[in-house]
Structure formats: structure tokens, C-alpha cells
Tab-separated table of C-alpha atoms and ligand atoms in Angstrom:
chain	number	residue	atom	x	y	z
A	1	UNK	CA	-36.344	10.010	-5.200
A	2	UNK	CA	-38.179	13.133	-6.158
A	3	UNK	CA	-39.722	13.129	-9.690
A	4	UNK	CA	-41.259	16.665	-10.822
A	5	UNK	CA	-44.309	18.749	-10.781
A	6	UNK	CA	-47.416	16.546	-12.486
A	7	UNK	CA	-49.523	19.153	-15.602
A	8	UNK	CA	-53.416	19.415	-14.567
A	9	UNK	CA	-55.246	17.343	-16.904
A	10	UNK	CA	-58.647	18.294	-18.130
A	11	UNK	CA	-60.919	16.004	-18.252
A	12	UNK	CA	-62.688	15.391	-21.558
A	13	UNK	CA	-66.349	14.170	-21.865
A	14	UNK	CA	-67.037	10.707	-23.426
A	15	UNK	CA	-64.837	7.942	-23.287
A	16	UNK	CA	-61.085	7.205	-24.279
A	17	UNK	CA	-59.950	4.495	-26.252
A	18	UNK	CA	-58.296	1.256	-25.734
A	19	UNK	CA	-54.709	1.752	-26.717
A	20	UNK	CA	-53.148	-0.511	-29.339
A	21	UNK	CA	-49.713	-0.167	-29.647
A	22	UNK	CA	-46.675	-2.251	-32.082
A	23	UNK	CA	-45.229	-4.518	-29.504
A	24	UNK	CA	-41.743	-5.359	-30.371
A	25	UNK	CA	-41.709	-8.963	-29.421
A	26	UNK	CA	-45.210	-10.152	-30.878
A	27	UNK	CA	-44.380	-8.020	-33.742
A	28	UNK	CA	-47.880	-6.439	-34.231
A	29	UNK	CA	-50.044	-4.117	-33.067
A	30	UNK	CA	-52.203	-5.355	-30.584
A	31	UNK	CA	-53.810	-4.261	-27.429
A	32	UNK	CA	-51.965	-2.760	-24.239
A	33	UNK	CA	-53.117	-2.357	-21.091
A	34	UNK	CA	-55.499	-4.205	-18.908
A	35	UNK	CA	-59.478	-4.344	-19.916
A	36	UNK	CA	-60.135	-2.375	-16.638
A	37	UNK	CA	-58.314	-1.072	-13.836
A	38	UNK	CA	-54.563	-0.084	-13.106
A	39	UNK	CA	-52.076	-0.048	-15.904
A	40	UNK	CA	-48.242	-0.340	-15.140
A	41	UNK	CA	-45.521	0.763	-17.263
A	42	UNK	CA	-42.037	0.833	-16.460
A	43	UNK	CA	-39.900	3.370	-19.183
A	44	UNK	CA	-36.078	2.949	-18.575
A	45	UNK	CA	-34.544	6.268	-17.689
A	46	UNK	CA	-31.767	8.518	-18.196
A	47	UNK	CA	-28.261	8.014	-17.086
A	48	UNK	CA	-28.017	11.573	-15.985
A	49	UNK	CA	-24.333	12.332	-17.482
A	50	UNK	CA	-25.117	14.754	-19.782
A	51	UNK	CA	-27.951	17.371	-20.478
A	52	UNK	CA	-31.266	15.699	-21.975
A	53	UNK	CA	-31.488	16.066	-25.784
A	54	UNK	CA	-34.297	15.683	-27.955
A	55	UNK	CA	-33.763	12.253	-28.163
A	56	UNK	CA	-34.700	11.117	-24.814
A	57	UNK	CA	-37.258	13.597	-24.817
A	58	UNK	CA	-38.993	12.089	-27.817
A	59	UNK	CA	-38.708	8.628	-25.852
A	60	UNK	CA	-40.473	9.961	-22.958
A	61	UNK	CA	-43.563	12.420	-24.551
A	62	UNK	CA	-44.056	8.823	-26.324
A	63	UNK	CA	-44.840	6.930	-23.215
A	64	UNK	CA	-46.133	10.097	-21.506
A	65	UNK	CA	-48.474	9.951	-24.908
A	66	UNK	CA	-49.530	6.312	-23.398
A	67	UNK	CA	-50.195	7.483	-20.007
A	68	UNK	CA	-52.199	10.146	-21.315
A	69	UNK	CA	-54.375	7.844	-23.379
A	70	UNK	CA	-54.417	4.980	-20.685
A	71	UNK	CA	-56.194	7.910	-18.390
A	72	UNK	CA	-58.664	9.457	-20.614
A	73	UNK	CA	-59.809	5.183	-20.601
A	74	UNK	CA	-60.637	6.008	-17.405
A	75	UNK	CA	-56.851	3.629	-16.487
A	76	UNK	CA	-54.925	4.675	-13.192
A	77	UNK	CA	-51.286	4.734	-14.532
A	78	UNK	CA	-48.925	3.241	-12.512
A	79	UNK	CA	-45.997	4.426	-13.548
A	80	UNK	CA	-41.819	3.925	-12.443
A	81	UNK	CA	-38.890	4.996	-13.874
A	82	UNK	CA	-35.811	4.173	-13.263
A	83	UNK	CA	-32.585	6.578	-13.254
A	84	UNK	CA	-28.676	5.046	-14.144
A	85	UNK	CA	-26.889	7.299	-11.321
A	86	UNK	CA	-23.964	4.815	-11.216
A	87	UNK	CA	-22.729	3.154	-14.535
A	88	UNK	CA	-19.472	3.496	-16.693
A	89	UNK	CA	-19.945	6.459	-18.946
A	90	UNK	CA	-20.967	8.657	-15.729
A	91	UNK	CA	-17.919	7.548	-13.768
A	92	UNK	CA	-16.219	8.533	-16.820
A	93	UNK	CA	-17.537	11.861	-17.786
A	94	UNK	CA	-17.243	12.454	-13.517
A	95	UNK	CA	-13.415	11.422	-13.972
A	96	UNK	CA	-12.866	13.823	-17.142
A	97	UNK	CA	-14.310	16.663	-15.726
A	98	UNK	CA	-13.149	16.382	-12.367
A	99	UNK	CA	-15.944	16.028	-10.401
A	100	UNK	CA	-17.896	13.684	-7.981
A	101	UNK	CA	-19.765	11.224	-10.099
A	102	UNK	CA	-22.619	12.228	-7.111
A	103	UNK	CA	-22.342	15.731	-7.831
A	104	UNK	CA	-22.716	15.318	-11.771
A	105	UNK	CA	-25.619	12.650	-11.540
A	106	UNK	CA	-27.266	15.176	-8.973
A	107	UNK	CA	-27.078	17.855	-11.786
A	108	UNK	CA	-28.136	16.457	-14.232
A	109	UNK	CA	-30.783	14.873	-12.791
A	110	UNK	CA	-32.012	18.287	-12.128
A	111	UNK	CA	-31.912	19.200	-15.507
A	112	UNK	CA	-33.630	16.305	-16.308
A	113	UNK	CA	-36.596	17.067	-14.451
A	114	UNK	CA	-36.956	20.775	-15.342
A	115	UNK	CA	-36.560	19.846	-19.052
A	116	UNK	CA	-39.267	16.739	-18.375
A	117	UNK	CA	-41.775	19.455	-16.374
A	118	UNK	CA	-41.304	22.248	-19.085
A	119	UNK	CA	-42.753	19.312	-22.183
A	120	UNK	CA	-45.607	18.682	-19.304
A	121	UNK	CA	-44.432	14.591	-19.635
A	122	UNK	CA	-46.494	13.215	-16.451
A	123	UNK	CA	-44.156	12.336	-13.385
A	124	UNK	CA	-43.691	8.676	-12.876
A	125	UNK	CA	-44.950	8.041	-9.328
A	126	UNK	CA	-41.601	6.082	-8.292
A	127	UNK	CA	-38.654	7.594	-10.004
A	128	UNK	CA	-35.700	5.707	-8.375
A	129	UNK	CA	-32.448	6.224	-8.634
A	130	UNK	CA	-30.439	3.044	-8.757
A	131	UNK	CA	-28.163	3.949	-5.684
A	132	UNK	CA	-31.363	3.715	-3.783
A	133	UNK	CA	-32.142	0.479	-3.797
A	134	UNK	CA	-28.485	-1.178	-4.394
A	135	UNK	CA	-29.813	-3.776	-1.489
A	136	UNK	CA	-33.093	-4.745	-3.847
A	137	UNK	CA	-30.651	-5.169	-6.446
A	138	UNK	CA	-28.113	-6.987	-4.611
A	139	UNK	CA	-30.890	-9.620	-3.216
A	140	UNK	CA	-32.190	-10.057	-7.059
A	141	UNK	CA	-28.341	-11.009	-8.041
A	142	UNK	CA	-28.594	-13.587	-5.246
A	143	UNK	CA	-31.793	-15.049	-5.974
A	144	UNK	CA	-30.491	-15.598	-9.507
A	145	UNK	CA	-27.571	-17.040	-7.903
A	146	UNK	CA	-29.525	-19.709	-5.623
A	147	UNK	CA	-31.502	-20.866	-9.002
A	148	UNK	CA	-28.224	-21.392	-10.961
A	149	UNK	CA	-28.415	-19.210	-13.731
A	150	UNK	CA	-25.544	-16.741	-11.993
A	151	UNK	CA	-21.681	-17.754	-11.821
A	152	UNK	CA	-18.867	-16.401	-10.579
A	153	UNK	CA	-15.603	-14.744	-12.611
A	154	UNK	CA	-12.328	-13.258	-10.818
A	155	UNK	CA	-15.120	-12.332	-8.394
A	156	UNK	CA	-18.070	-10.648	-10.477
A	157	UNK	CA	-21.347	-12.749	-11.121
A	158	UNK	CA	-22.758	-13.546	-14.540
A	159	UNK	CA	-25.576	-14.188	-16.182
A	160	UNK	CA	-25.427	-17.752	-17.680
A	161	UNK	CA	-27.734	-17.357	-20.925
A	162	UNK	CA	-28.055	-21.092	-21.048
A	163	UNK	CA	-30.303	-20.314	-17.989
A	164	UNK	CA	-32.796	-18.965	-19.923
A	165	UNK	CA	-35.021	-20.658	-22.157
A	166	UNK	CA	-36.831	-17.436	-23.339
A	167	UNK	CA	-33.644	-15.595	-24.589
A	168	UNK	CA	-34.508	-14.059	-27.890
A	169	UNK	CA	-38.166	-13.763	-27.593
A	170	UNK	CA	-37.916	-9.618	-26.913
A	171	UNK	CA	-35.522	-8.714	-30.160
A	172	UNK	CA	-35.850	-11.682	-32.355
A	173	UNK	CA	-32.282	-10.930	-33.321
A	174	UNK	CA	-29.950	-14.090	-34.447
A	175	UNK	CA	-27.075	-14.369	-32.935
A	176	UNK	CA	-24.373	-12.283	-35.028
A	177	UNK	CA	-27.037	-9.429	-34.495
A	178	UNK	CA	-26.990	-10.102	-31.188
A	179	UNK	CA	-23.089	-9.777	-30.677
A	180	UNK	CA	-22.370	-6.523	-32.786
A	181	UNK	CA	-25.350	-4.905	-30.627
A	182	UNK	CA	-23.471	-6.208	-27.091
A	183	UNK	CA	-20.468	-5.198	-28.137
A	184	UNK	CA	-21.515	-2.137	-29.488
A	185	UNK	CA	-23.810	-1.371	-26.257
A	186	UNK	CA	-21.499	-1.813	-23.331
A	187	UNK	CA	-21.367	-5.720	-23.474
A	188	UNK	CA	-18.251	-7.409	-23.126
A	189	UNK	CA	-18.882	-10.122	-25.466
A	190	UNK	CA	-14.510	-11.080	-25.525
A	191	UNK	CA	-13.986	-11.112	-21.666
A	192	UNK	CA	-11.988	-14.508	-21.173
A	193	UNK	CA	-13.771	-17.173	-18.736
A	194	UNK	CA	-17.412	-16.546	-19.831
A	195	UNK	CA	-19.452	-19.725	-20.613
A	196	UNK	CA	-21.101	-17.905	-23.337
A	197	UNK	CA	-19.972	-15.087	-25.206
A	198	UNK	CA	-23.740	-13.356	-24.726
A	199	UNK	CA	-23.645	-13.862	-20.873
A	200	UNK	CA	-24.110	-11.090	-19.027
A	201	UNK	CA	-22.705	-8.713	-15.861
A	202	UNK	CA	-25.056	-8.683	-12.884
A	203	UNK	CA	-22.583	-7.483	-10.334
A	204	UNK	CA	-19.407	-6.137	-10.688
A	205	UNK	CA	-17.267	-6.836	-7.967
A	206	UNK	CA	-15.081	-3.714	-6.562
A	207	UNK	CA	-12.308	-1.902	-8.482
A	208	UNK	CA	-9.675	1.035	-6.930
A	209	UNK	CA	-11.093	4.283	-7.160
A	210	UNK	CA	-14.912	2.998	-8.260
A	211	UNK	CA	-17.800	3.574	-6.143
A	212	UNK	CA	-18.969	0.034	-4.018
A	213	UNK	CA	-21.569	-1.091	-1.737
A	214	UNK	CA	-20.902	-4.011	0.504
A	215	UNK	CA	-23.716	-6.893	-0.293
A	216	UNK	CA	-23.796	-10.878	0.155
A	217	UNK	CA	-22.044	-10.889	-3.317
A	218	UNK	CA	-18.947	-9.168	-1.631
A	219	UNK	CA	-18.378	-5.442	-2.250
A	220	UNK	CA	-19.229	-3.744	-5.664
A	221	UNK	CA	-21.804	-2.071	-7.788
A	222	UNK	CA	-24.910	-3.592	-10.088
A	223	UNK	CA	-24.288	-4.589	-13.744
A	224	UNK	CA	-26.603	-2.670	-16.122
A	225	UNK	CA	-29.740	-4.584	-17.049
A	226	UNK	CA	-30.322	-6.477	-13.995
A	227	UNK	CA	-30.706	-2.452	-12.214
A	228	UNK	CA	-34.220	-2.478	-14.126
A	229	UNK	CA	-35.249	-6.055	-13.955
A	230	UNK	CA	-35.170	-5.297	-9.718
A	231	UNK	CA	-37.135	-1.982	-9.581
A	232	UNK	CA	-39.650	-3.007	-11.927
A	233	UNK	CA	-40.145	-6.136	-10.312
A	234	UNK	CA	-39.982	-4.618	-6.801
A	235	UNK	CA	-42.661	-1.988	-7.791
A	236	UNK	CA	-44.774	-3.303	-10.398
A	237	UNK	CA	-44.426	-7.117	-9.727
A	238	UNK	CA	-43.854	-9.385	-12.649
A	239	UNK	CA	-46.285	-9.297	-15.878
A	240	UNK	CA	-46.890	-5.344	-15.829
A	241	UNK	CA	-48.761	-3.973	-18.869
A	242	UNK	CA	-45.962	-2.227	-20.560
A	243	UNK	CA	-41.805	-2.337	-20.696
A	244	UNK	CA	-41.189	1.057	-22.761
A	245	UNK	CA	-37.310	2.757	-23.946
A	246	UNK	CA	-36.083	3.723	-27.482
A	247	UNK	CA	-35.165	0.835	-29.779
A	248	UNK	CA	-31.060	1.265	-28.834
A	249	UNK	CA	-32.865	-0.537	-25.781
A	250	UNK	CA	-34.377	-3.181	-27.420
A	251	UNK	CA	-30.869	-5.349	-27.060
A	252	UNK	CA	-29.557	-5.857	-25.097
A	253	UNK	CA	-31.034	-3.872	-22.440
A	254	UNK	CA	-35.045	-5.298	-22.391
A	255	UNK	CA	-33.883	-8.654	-23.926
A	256	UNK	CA	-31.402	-9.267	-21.003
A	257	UNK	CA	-33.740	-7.370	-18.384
A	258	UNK	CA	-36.720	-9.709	-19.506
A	259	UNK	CA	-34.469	-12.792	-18.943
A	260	UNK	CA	-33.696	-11.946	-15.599
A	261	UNK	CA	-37.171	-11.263	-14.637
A	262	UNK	CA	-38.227	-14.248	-15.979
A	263	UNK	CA	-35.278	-16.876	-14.572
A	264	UNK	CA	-36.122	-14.485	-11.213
A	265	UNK	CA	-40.174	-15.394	-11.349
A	266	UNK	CA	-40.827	-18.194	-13.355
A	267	UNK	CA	-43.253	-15.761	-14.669
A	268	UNK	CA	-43.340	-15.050	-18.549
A	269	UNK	CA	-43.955	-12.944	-19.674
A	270	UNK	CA	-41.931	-10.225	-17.962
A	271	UNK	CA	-44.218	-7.598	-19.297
A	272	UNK	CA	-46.996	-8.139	-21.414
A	273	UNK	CA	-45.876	-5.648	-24.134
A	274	UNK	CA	-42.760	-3.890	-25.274
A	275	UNK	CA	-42.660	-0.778	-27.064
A	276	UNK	CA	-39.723	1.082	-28.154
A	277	UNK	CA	-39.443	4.562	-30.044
A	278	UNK	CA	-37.129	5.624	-32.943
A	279	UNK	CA	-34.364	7.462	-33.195
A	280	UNK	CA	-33.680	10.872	-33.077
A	281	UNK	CA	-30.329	11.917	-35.186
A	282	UNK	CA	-28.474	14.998	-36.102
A	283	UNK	CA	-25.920	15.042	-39.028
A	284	UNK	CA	-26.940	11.779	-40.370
A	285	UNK	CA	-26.241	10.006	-37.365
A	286	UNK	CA	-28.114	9.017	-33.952
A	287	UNK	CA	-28.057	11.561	-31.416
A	288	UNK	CA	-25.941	10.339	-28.462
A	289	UNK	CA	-23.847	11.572	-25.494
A	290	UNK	CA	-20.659	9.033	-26.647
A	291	UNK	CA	-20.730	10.846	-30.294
A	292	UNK	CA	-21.497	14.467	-28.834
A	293	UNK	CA	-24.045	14.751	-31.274
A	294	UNK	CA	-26.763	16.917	-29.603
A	295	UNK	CA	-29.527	19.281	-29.494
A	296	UNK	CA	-30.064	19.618	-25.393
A	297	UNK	CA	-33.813	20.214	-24.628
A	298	UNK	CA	-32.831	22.632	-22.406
A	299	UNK	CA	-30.488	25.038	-24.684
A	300	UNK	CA	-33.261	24.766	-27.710
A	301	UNK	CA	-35.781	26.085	-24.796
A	302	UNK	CA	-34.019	29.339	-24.830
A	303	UNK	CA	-35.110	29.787	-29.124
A	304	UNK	CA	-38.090	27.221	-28.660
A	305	UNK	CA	-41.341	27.612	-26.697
A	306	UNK	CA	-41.591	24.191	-25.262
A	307	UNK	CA	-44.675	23.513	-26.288
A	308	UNK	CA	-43.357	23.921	-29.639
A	309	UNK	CA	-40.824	21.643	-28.863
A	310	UNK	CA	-43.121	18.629	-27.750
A	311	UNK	CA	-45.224	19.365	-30.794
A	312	UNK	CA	-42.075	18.803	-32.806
A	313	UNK	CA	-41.715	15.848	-31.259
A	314	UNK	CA	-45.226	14.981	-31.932
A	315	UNK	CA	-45.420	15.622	-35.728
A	316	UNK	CA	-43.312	12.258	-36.727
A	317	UNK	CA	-44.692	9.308	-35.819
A	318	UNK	CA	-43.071	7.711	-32.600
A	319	UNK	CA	-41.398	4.421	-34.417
A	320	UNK	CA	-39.552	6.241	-37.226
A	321	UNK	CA	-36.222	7.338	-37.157
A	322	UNK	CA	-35.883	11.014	-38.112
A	323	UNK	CA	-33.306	13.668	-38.179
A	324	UNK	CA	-33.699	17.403	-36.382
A	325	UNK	CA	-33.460	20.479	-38.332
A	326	UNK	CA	-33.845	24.067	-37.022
A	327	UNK	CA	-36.564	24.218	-39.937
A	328	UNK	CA	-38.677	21.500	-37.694
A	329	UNK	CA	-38.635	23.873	-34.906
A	330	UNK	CA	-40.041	26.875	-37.222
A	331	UNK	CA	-42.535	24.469	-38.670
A	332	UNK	CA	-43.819	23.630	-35.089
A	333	UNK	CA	-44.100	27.557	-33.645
A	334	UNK	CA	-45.870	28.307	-36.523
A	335	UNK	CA	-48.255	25.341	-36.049
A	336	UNK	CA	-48.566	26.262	-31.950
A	337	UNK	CA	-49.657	30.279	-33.416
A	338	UNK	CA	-52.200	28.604	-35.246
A	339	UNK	CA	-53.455	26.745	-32.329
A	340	UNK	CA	-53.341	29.181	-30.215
A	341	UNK	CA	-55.182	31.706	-32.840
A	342	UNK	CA	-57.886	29.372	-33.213
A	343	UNK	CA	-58.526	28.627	-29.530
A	344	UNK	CA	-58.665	32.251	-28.702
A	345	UNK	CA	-61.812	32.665	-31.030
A	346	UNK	CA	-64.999	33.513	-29.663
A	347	UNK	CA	-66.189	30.491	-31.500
A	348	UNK	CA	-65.959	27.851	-34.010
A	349	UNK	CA	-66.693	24.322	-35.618
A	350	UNK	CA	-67.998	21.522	-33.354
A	351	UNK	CA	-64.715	19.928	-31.618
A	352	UNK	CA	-66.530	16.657	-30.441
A	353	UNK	CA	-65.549	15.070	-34.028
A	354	UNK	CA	-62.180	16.204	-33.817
A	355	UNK	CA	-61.847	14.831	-30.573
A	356	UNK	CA	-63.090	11.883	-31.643
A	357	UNK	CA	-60.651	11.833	-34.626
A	358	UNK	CA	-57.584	12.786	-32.182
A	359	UNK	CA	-58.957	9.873	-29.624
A	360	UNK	CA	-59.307	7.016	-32.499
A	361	UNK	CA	-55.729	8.157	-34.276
A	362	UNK	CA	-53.927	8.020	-31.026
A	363	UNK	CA	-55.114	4.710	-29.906
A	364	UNK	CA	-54.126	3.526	-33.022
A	365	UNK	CA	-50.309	2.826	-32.204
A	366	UNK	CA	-50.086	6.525	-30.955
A	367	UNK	CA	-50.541	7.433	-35.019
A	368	UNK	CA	-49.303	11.769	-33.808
A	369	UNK	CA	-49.146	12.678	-37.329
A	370	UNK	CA	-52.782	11.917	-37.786
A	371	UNK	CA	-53.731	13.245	-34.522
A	372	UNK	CA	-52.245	16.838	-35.332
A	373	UNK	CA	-53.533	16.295	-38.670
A	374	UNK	CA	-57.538	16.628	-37.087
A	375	UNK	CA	-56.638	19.840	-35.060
A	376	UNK	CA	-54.788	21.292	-38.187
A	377	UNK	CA	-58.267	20.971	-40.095
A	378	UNK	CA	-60.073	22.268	-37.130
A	379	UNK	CA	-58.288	25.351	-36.362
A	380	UNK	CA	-58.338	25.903	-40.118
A	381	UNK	CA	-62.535	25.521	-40.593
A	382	UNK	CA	-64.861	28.075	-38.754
A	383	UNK	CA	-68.065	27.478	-37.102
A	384	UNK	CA	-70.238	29.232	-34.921
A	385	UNK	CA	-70.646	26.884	-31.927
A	386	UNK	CA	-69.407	29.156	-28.778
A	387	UNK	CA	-67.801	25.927	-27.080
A	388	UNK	CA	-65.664	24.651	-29.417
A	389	UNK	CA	-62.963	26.643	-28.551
A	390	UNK	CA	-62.625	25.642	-24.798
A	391	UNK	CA	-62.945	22.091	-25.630
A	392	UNK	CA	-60.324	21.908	-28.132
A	393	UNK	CA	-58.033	23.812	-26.126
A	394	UNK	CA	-58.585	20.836	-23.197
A	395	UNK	CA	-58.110	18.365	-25.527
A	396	UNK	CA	-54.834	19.067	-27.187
A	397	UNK	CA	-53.739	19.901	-23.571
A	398	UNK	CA	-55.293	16.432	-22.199
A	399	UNK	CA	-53.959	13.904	-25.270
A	400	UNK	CA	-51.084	15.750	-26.832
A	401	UNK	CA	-49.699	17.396	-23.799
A	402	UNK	CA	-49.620	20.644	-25.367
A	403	UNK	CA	-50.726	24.137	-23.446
A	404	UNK	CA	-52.495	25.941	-25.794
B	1	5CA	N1	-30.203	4.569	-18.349
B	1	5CA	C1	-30.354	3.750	-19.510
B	1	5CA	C2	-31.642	2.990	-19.520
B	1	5CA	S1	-31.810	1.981	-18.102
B	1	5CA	C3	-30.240	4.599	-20.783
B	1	5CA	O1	-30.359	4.050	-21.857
B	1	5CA	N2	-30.053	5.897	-20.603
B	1	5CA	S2	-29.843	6.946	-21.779
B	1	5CA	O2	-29.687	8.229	-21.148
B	1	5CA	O3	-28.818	6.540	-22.663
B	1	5CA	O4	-31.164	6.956	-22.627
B	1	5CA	C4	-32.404	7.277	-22.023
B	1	5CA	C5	-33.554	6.929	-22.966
B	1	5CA	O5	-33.468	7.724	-24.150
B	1	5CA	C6	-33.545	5.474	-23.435
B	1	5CA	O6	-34.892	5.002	-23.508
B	1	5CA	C7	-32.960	5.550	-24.822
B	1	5CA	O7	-33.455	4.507	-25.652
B	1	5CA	C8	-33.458	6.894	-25.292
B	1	5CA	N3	-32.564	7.497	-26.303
B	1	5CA	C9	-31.233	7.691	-26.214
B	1	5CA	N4	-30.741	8.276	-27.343
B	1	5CA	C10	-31.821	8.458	-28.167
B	1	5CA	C11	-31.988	9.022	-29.483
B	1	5CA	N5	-30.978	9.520	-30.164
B	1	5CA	N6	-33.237	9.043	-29.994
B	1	5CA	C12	-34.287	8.561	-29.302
B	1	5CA	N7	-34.198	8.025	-28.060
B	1	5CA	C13	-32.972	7.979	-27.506
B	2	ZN	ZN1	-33.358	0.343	-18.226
């Protein structure tokens, strides 16, 4: 479906780094990305229920930060996201308030995008909505079927984790971890008749008054994880550079969704690194649309310039966990003045070793805090070189994302 309007990038002289980033499964920081050519990343997507809050937007300026580094190393980004147009909470919400589930995932959706093109995150080049390709999804179910790691219950089809010998691998987690986090995350870890409590939904055969699609598995709608395992696959092909989401992902969403893709292709791994960003909370506890939680991007937008928003964003590093407070946003305009102050000047200290400092800092697991850090010391020094100016203000807007 349509994604949103892509920022102009400058284009800074010298070259970018190679990106190292904390992969959750190896448990290090290590190199992502190919040595040359076209990267892939896949970042899960909303499920467009509710307005975006800052939480999803500090998932996606984290990958956008990726893409962003990725291209000044001279990378084509292939990037696809997905979007959860047809899943429990939305049919729920839809229900509540009365409306088409279509309608509301339209809407949102919308919102989504103008919120995504006002923090200048780069458009993925497939953003698919899962009702698009219910077919690919369908086909994927079956395939898992025909290699026997799918059965049958009162007519839905499971995952059989016994089918798959890499099962762990992503999260690490033992096994009590694992069943708190699929209860707590939409699993159904007490349904009677499963093999094994941890086996999964891939297709959930038709209910009165839910949405279905007729397919070889009879009619119904996709389970969760199995929607990304299919449009990744189906548009980055198995072993991409990068599976990306915010660590609530981590399981069972990426560990189940690797599985798949795995039992699917014989190919492992499913991608070659997994990153995941903290989480955002307010009150003391994470910010989500089940506790109500939330600051929406687009209501802080009417107080906050947006760049002042994304530099928010920027100014913890992407892995911790952190709270919002109005005080962040203050902190932030008064930071983007600052900028803006110093690019404005008719001249001042040589930029190349600040963009130097802002390339190395960011390549090194996306380290913000350091990054904003460099320009902080550069719009605070003065110099007399008449270029400076110009070429800081491209490369804020080129690595950070933020139009100066
Ligand atoms: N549609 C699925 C993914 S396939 C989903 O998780 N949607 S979501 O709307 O709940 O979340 C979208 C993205 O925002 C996910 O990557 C999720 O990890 C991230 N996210 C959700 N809440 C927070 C939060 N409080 N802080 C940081 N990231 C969050
Ligand atoms: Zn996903």
C-alpha cells in the first residue's frame, strides 16, 4: 500500500561507516549489513488501532537511524514494513467504538504516516498491509503444513514447536520466561488440544461476526507472527541483513516469526541480525494502547516542533528503557534553538571532525547520545571557516534526521 513522502537527503563528502549494531540473538555487537551492496531490513509495524505514541516512534527513528547510516556507506536500503490491519485488539477497539475495523485501520494508518513524514523517518519501499497479501500468507501456512510442522485444532492450524530445532536461538529465554511472555503477549499458552503449550496460531479458522478470507486452509484470517515471516520472506527472501521491532517483540513475535521462516526455508538464519529498541514508558510503566498510557506523536506535535520531538527521541540511547517527561520536550527545543542558532552563522569551526565524530558514534551501535554530544560542542565553539555552517546543517539533517 502507500507508504509516505521520502526527506531529501544531503549527501555528505567522505565515506560512512560500517554499522555495528547489539544483535539480540548473538548477544554482541557485531557488524550489520552486507560488505557491499543492498541491505534489507524488515521493521515490524504498527497495528493501526490507536494514534502512534512516542513509543513506536522511538522504534522507528531507530531503524530509520540504520537506514540513514547504511546509505551514507554508500548501501541501497531495501526496506519493508509490515502493517497489522486485521488482529484482535483492532477488531476490538472497531467493536467498542462502533465502527468498521476497515474504517479504523484506514485512519489510523493515516495518522501513522503523517506522524512518520513529520519525524522525516525514510518510507519503507513496500509497506504492506497484511489484508493484502492474505493469499501469500495463506500459501506460507500450507507449505508449513506439507513439511509437518503445522496441525490441525477444531479447525485452526498450529505451529508444532517440536518442528523446530532452532526455537530459542532469537530470545535465549528458558522456558517459564517464555510462557509468562506468550501469555502475556496474545499467546494462548492454556488452549486445550495443543501438543505443546508454546505452539503457536498460524491460521485461525472463521468465527461469527470476524472478518475471513476463503484459502486452502478453509475460511479464516492469519495468526500473528506467521503475517511477518510471509512478507519478509516474499520481499526480502530468507537471510536479509536485519529483523528490527522494540524488545516487547523480541518473544514471541521474532522468536516465533524466525521459526517459521526457518521450518519454511531450511535456511538459518532467518535474518542475519536482530535488533530491538527499549521501551518508552509514562507513569512508571510501558507506554501501550491496552494500558492507555500515552503521549500520541501527533497531539505532542501541536506543543512540540517535530524536529524537537525526534531529537528527544534521539538524546537516550536506543536500547534503554526510559520514561517521557514534558521537561524532555523543553530540554530538546532548547537544544534544536541552539542548532539552529549556530547553523545560521555566517561562519564557524571546521565541521569535518564533527562529522567524523557523529559518523564513528553512530556506527557504533547507533551510540545518539554521543552523536548529539559532537554537535552540542560544535554549535557551542566558534571558528571562522565560512563552510562549516552549511555542512553541519546537512549532516544533522543526513544522520540524525533532523531539519535544522
Ligand atoms: N503490529 C505488531 C508488529 S507485527 C505490533 O507490535 N504493533 S504495535 O503497534 O503494538 O507496535 C509497533 C512497534 O512499536 C513495535 O516494534 C513495538 O515493539 C513498538 N512499541 C510498542 N510500544 C512501545 C513502547 N512503549 N516503547 C517502544 N516501542 C514500542
Ligand atoms: Zn511483526
Amino acid at each position: 500500500m502507500r507508504s509516505w513522502s521520502a526527506p531529501k537527503l544531503p549527501h555528505l563528502p567522505g565515506a560512512g561507516r560500517r554499522l555495528r549494531l547489539f544483535d539480540t540473538a548473538a548477544r554482541e555487537t557485531r557488524p550489520v549489513g552486507p560488505g557491499e551492496g543492498e541491505a534489507r531490513m524488515y521493521v515490524c509495524g504498527v497495528t493501526p488501532y490507536d494514534a502512534t505514541h512516542l513509543g513506536h516512534a522511538n522504534t522507528y527513528v531507530t531503524f530509520d537511524l540504520v537506514n540513514r547510516v547504511w546509505r551514507d556507506a554508500g548501501h541501497p536500503v531495501h526496506y519493508v514494513q509490515n502493517a497489522t490491519d486485521v488482529d484482535d485488539p483492532l477488531l476490538e477497539r472497531a467493536e467498542r467504538d462502533g465502527v468498521d475495523w476497515r474504517d479504523l485501520a484506514a485512519g489510523e494508518t493515516d495518522k501513522y504516516r503523517a506522524d512518520m513524514a513529520a519525524l522525516r523517518v525514510i518510507p519503507p519501499r513496500e509497506y504492506v498491509a497484511v489484508t493484502e497479501v492474505i493469499d501469500q500468507i495463506a500459501e506460507l501456512v500450507v507449505r508449513l503444513r506439507e513439511k509437518g510442522a503445522a496441525y490441525d485444532l477444531d479447525g485452526d492450524v498450529y505451529f508444532s514447536v517440536a518442528a523446530a530445532p532452532k526455537f530459542g536461538a532469537v530470545s535465549g529465554y528458558s522456558e517459564a520466561e517464555m510462557l509468562d511472555l506468550f501469555a502475556e503477549r496474545g499467546g494462548d499458552p492454556d488452549r486445550p488440544g495443543k501438543r505443546n503449550r508454546l505452539d503457536w496460531l498460524l491460521w485461525r479458522a472463521e468465527r461469527p461476526g470476524e472478518p475471513s478470507w476463503p484459502s486452502p486452509l478453509g475460511p479464516g484470517r492469519p495468526g500473528w507472527h506467521i503475517e511477518c515471516t510471509a512478507i519478509a520472506l516474499n520481499n526480502l527472501g530468507p537471510g536479509f541483513d536485519l529483523m528490527g521491532g522494540g524488545s516487547d517483540l523480541i518473544f514471541p513475535h521474532h522468536e516465533m516469526g524466525a521459526s517459521e521462516g526457518h521450518v519454511a526455508t531450511g535456511e538459518w538464519p532467518f535474518a542475519k541480525g536482530v535488533a530491538h529498541s527499549g521501551m518508552v514508558a509514562l507513569d512508571g510503566e510501558k507506554m501501550s494502547k491496552s494500558r492507555g498510557n500515552l503521549v500520541f506523536v501527533s497531539a505532542l506535535r501541536n506543543d512540540l516542533d517535530p524536529m524537537a520531538i525526534r531529537l528527544a527521541l534521539l538524546s537516550h540511547h536506543y536500547r534503554a528503557d526510559w520514561e517521557w517527561t514534558p521537561a524532555l520536550g523543553r530540554a530538546a527545543t532548547e537544544r534544536l534553538e541552539r542548532w539552529r542558532a549556530a547553523v545560521a552563522r555566517d561562519r564557524g569551526p571546521d565541521a569535518l571532525p564533527s562529522l567524523a565524530q557523529v559518523r564513528d558514534r553512530l556506527a557504533d551501535d547507533l551510540d545518539t547520545v554521543a552523536a548529539l554530544a559532537a554537535v552540542d560542542a560544535w554549535a557551542a565553539a566558534d571558528g571562522d571557516d565560512p563552510d562549516a555552517p552549511a555542512l553541519v546543517r546537512d549532516l544533522v539533517d543526513a544522520l540524525l534526521g533532523i531539519a535544522l
